[in-house]
């Protein structure tokens, strides 16, 4: 905390205001007000170990155990759901975004993990599912899920992000979820791909692995062999439990830090090859037209990026005074080294606190205490990763990439706060 | 990995067996077998980028986006649910256990987090909920949830465990969940309790904080002020999203490393006091009768403990050869320093690998590669924490605690593996 005195003052003001207002109105009046003001009324009530006001939900037993064998959120959180655009081209480019502005920490709960499908979500019986490994290998192999579960396992917390997150052109959307909600983070468990490839034995000339999903799109991407022999995994579990169908149940390729669609879901085939396959999803899609007319292809890495999630678009500051600025930062190249935050439209920057543990290729939560003076302001965050790379501004990015670029927009994104406290997208 | 040669051999044997068996029976015969054996049949099929067998779920688009605005597991995982005993005394001691033997990694998904209720699960409107802070403070305060959300926040991954996990006497149960399923781990976000107490101002003589829940049991526990000024939190989020009702929505006290019931759910009141309150749940319950007739009370800390979850009771080893032994270890006193595993009924021990990051007062996943020779065996794990404390055996624990002890059983728990591969509780 960089401003302890200010924060203490702000909180004190907030709490005193609350104290006065509550006493008269919200929780039933004079007894509580007297108790809090003088402590006497409460001292009497303490003898039977109950404060004066007993809410309705304490007066009878609550829901019994067993009403939910697999739990769900409170009915009061029914608005915290995936953010799904209207009029989706369902079987070409369907996507559902994580409601980042409603979440804390770095773990995305499985029920709100972002989705991106090219042929819908298949329902796969794990007992029938197979992974075929062939091509430039000494010993082509087919694995059942039980076979893969017998390999040594590992677990890591990694983010996943779609490379079309967000677009470069208006309309950009209003909320953090609209902008970068094709982003989530989970603890993944599975097998090292390197171990599985070694089991088959790589032949000379093996430079790429062509991965194919068992969805109706047979989504196919080419992965450089260096990544496959580094930190790539075949994952079967996410946040402890088995993958959700939307995340590739029963088996997914996980390529930490690489663009989302390369992390092939419902993985059924790995073909080891000398050349990439130039599939639809690496030629007509997920490749970019540069200003000089050339194509920028195989843009694997998600570059360093960050966004403030609180306060963010669609939210409203209740009053001037203390507000914590909080957000997330990430880089496909490794750990986040620092995040700077500006509250004066980019004129000056302050270093934010990073929440431990700071993990490679995982979301990192950052926070900055802030005293809002009640005037309009523009706030934004800027990530720097372990390689020293600094997140660019949108004008900087557009100057290099031109008008036809679609993917890998990792620009700094500013939020405008009005004097009313309302927060909006500063570029919208 | 300590035995690479053995593992490689084991995996090779497994995969070769699979290769032969699959070709003839499971995925439709001669084409695949020929393809895998010689590589020729596959080379022809590769030209249209499809392997010979196309499963039914690739032949038509899958489920559309938006069918689940809040996701749920695959229907094929419908057996992975909370483990709830029959004939529960619902409003006294209801509990639902996490299916530890089905989970990987260290994060427990919110839908499977263990539960323990003393008066059922209240349904609380967060807009109506209040936290009262009073007693030996300069300035008694009432907080709304919005007030608490305005404080600086922090996030940490911590385990929670019930102190009655497991019992000391038969029947012990059959599975890892039956034994120690009152244990889970999540990323929690909330406010430092120290910060909130400082806001009210502690008066001289403040030695305890009496915490009360807004359930029908008004569950009440006394917390030493030292813990409240250390790492205690008021949490509102778990694994990114708001707390589930079963975990105290909208507000829970979190006391890292302390027994579960002290982490008061649906938190409505904190009274700062000079003495503990000697509530029902710290006198008639959660206190223990020692062999000399005295009571051991206020047994806050969950001592170092571990259990093998795979293979574990109820599972079956499919065949001799390579099997990874995997489990979880934890300590209320800090980080896990090492875990040793015995596969010969405790005669010898090998140090297991610990999965990074090893976090204080969080679950730590451990793994050991193992070659099972097909004979009956007894396997078990033993945790050592950063204080040097070593997890005891059950006979060691019983010798000290006598016949009437009920809580804080952190004994080593062995699993027996029969020559058939079936795994059972070695003490049952």
PDB file of C-alpha atoms in Angstrom, chain A residues 17-124:
ATOM      1  CA  UNK A  17     -21.268   7.384   7.069  1.00  0.00           C
ATOM      2  CA  UNK A  18     -22.479   3.804   7.018  1.00  0.00           C
ATOM      3  CA  UNK A  19     -22.798   3.755  10.778  1.00  0.00           C
ATOM      4  CA  UNK A  20     -25.094   6.747  10.849  1.00  0.00           C
ATOM      5  CA  UNK A  21     -27.195   5.710   7.901  1.00  0.00           C
ATOM      6  CA  UNK A  22     -27.634   2.099   8.985  1.00  0.00           C
ATOM      7  CA  UNK A  23     -28.733   3.005  12.461  1.00  0.00           C
ATOM      8  CA  UNK A  24     -31.766   4.858  11.233  1.00  0.00           C
ATOM      9  CA  UNK A  25     -32.823   2.921   8.208  1.00  0.00           C
ATOM     10  CA  UNK A  26     -31.522  -0.358   7.027  1.00  0.00           C
ATOM     11  CA  UNK A  27     -31.339  -2.798   9.883  1.00  0.00           C
ATOM     12  CA  UNK A  28     -34.038  -1.693  12.179  1.00  0.00           C
ATOM     13  CA  UNK A  29     -33.278   1.331  14.091  1.00  0.00           C
ATOM     14  CA  UNK A  30     -32.804   2.687  17.484  1.00  0.00           C
ATOM     15  CA  UNK A  31     -31.534  -0.325  19.384  1.00  0.00           C
ATOM     16  CA  UNK A  32     -28.699  -0.966  16.988  1.00  0.00           C
ATOM     17  CA  UNK A  33     -27.837   2.699  16.719  1.00  0.00           C
ATOM     18  CA  UNK A  34     -27.699   3.048  20.469  1.00  0.00           C
ATOM     19  CA  UNK A  35     -25.689  -0.124  20.791  1.00  0.00           C
ATOM     20  CA  UNK A  36     -23.117   0.934  18.265  1.00  0.00           C
ATOM     21  CA  UNK A  37     -22.897   4.478  19.511  1.00  0.00           C
ATOM     22  CA  UNK A  38     -22.500   3.626  23.175  1.00  0.00           C
ATOM     23  CA  UNK A  39     -21.940  -0.112  23.399  1.00  0.00           C
ATOM     24  CA  UNK A  40     -24.503  -0.504  26.149  1.00  0.00           C
ATOM     25  CA  UNK A  41     -27.421  -2.037  24.328  1.00  0.00           C
ATOM     26  CA  UNK A  42     -25.130  -4.667  22.820  1.00  0.00           C
ATOM     27  CA  UNK A  43     -23.611  -5.528  26.147  1.00  0.00           C
ATOM     28  CA  UNK A  44     -27.040  -6.555  27.396  1.00  0.00           C
ATOM     29  CA  UNK A  45     -27.876  -8.536  24.291  1.00  0.00           C
ATOM     30  CA  UNK A  46     -24.574 -10.369  24.463  1.00  0.00           C
ATOM     31  CA  UNK A  47     -25.706 -12.398  27.430  1.00  0.00           C
ATOM     32  CA  UNK A  48     -27.712 -14.668  25.147  1.00  0.00           C
ATOM     33  CA  UNK A  49     -25.038 -14.490  22.478  1.00  0.00           C
ATOM     34  CA  UNK A  50     -27.217 -12.817  19.848  1.00  0.00           C
ATOM     35  CA  UNK A  51     -27.092  -9.319  18.484  1.00  0.00           C
ATOM     36  CA  UNK A  52     -30.431  -7.447  18.502  1.00  0.00           C
ATOM     37  CA  UNK A  53     -31.373  -8.088  14.906  1.00  0.00           C
ATOM     38  CA  UNK A  54     -31.946 -11.700  13.872  1.00  0.00           C
ATOM     39  CA  UNK A  55     -32.434 -12.038  10.125  1.00  0.00           C
ATOM     40  CA  UNK A  56     -35.141 -14.323   8.767  1.00  0.00           C
ATOM     41  CA  UNK A  57     -32.589 -16.855   7.521  1.00  0.00           C
ATOM     42  CA  UNK A  58     -31.443 -17.581  11.092  1.00  0.00           C
ATOM     43  CA  UNK A  59     -34.910 -18.411  12.367  1.00  0.00           C
ATOM     44  CA  UNK A  60     -35.302 -21.821  10.723  1.00  0.00           C
ATOM     45  CA  UNK A  61     -32.916 -24.494   9.469  1.00  0.00           C
ATOM     46  CA  UNK A  62     -31.494 -23.817   6.030  1.00  0.00           C
ATOM     47  CA  UNK A  63     -31.343 -26.087   3.008  1.00  0.00           C
ATOM     48  CA  UNK A  64     -30.493 -29.673   3.910  1.00  0.00           C
ATOM     49  CA  UNK A  65     -27.292 -31.425   2.890  1.00  0.00           C
ATOM     50  CA  UNK A  66     -27.596 -33.371  -0.317  1.00  0.00           C
ATOM     51  CA  UNK A  67     -29.846 -30.958  -2.145  1.00  0.00           C
ATOM     52  CA  UNK A  68     -26.863 -30.361  -4.434  1.00  0.00           C
ATOM     53  CA  UNK A  69     -24.625 -33.339  -5.111  1.00  0.00           C
ATOM     54  CA  UNK A  70     -22.689 -31.069  -7.448  1.00  0.00           C
ATOM     55  CA  UNK A  71     -22.890 -27.486  -6.208  1.00  0.00           C
ATOM     56  CA  UNK A  72     -23.988 -24.342  -8.038  1.00  0.00           C
ATOM     57  CA  UNK A  73     -23.668 -20.616  -7.252  1.00  0.00           C
ATOM     58  CA  UNK A  74     -26.085 -18.630  -5.114  1.00  0.00           C
ATOM     59  CA  UNK A  75     -29.322 -17.600  -6.871  1.00  0.00           C
ATOM     60  CA  UNK A  76     -28.244 -14.021  -6.110  1.00  0.00           C
ATOM     61  CA  UNK A  77     -25.310 -14.500  -8.545  1.00  0.00           C
ATOM     62  CA  UNK A  78     -27.505 -15.585 -11.462  1.00  0.00           C
ATOM     63  CA  UNK A  79     -26.203 -12.684 -13.563  1.00  0.00           C
ATOM     64  CA  UNK A  80     -22.620 -13.964 -13.390  1.00  0.00           C
ATOM     65  CA  UNK A  81     -22.680 -16.149 -16.479  1.00  0.00           C
ATOM     66  CA  UNK A  82     -20.832 -16.545 -19.743  1.00  0.00           C
ATOM     67  CA  UNK A  83     -21.082 -13.553 -22.007  1.00  0.00           C
ATOM     68  CA  UNK A  84     -22.447 -14.908 -25.299  1.00  0.00           C
ATOM     69  CA  UNK A  85     -23.032 -12.657 -28.300  1.00  0.00           C
ATOM     70  CA  UNK A  86     -26.411 -12.670 -30.011  1.00  0.00           C
ATOM     71  CA  UNK A  87     -26.790 -14.110 -33.529  1.00  0.00           C
ATOM     72  CA  UNK A  88     -23.776 -16.386 -33.340  1.00  0.00           C
ATOM     73  CA  UNK A  89     -22.646 -18.215 -36.489  1.00  0.00           C
ATOM     74  CA  UNK A  90     -22.892 -21.307 -34.284  1.00  0.00           C
ATOM     75  CA  UNK A  91     -20.816 -23.823 -36.178  1.00  0.00           C
ATOM     76  CA  UNK A  92     -18.120 -21.520 -37.509  1.00  0.00           C
ATOM     77  CA  UNK A  93     -17.059 -19.151 -34.791  1.00  0.00           C
ATOM     78  CA  UNK A  94     -19.139 -19.513 -31.659  1.00  0.00           C
ATOM     79  CA  UNK A  95     -17.636 -17.981 -28.537  1.00  0.00           C
ATOM     80  CA  UNK A  96     -18.599 -17.405 -24.923  1.00  0.00           C
ATOM     81  CA  UNK A  97     -16.617 -15.004 -22.751  1.00  0.00           C
ATOM     82  CA  UNK A  98     -15.617 -15.130 -19.109  1.00  0.00           C
ATOM     83  CA  UNK A  99     -17.230 -12.333 -17.024  1.00  0.00           C
ATOM     84  CA  UNK A 100     -13.827 -11.002 -15.934  1.00  0.00           C
ATOM     85  CA  UNK A 101     -15.267  -7.895 -14.269  1.00  0.00           C
ATOM     86  CA  UNK A 102     -17.156 -10.091 -11.786  1.00  0.00           C
ATOM     87  CA  UNK A 103     -14.227 -12.325 -10.842  1.00  0.00           C
ATOM     88  CA  UNK A 104     -11.429 -12.054  -8.271  1.00  0.00           C
ATOM     89  CA  UNK A 105      -8.037 -13.734  -8.000  1.00  0.00           C
ATOM     90  CA  UNK A 106      -6.520 -15.705 -10.893  1.00  0.00           C
ATOM     91  CA  UNK A 107      -8.453 -18.999 -11.044  1.00  0.00           C
ATOM     92  CA  UNK A 108     -11.447 -19.065 -13.387  1.00  0.00           C
ATOM     93  CA  UNK A 109     -14.136 -21.428 -12.120  1.00  0.00           C
ATOM     94  CA  UNK A 110     -14.831 -24.165 -14.667  1.00  0.00           C
ATOM     95  CA  UNK A 111     -18.448 -23.067 -15.123  1.00  0.00           C
ATOM     96  CA  UNK A 112     -17.305 -19.652 -16.381  1.00  0.00           C
ATOM     97  CA  UNK A 113     -14.239 -20.644 -18.418  1.00  0.00           C
ATOM     98  CA  UNK A 114     -14.300 -19.029 -21.855  1.00  0.00           C
ATOM     99  CA  UNK A 115     -15.323 -21.093 -24.888  1.00  0.00           C
ATOM    100  CA  UNK A 116     -14.569 -20.970 -28.581  1.00  0.00           C
ATOM    101  CA  UNK A 117     -15.967 -23.591 -30.926  1.00  0.00           C
ATOM    102  CA  UNK A 118     -15.706 -24.189 -34.657  1.00  0.00           C
ATOM    103  CA  UNK A 119     -18.166 -27.071 -34.920  1.00  0.00           C
ATOM    104  CA  UNK A 120     -20.113 -27.123 -31.664  1.00  0.00           C
ATOM    105  CA  UNK A 121     -19.367 -29.159 -28.551  1.00  0.00           C
ATOM    106  CA  UNK A 122     -19.213 -32.924 -29.133  1.00  0.00           C
ATOM    107  CA  UNK A 123     -20.424 -35.314 -26.444  1.00  0.00           C
ATOM    108  CA  UNK A 124     -17.647 -37.886 -26.218  1.00  0.00           C
TER     109      UNK A 124
END
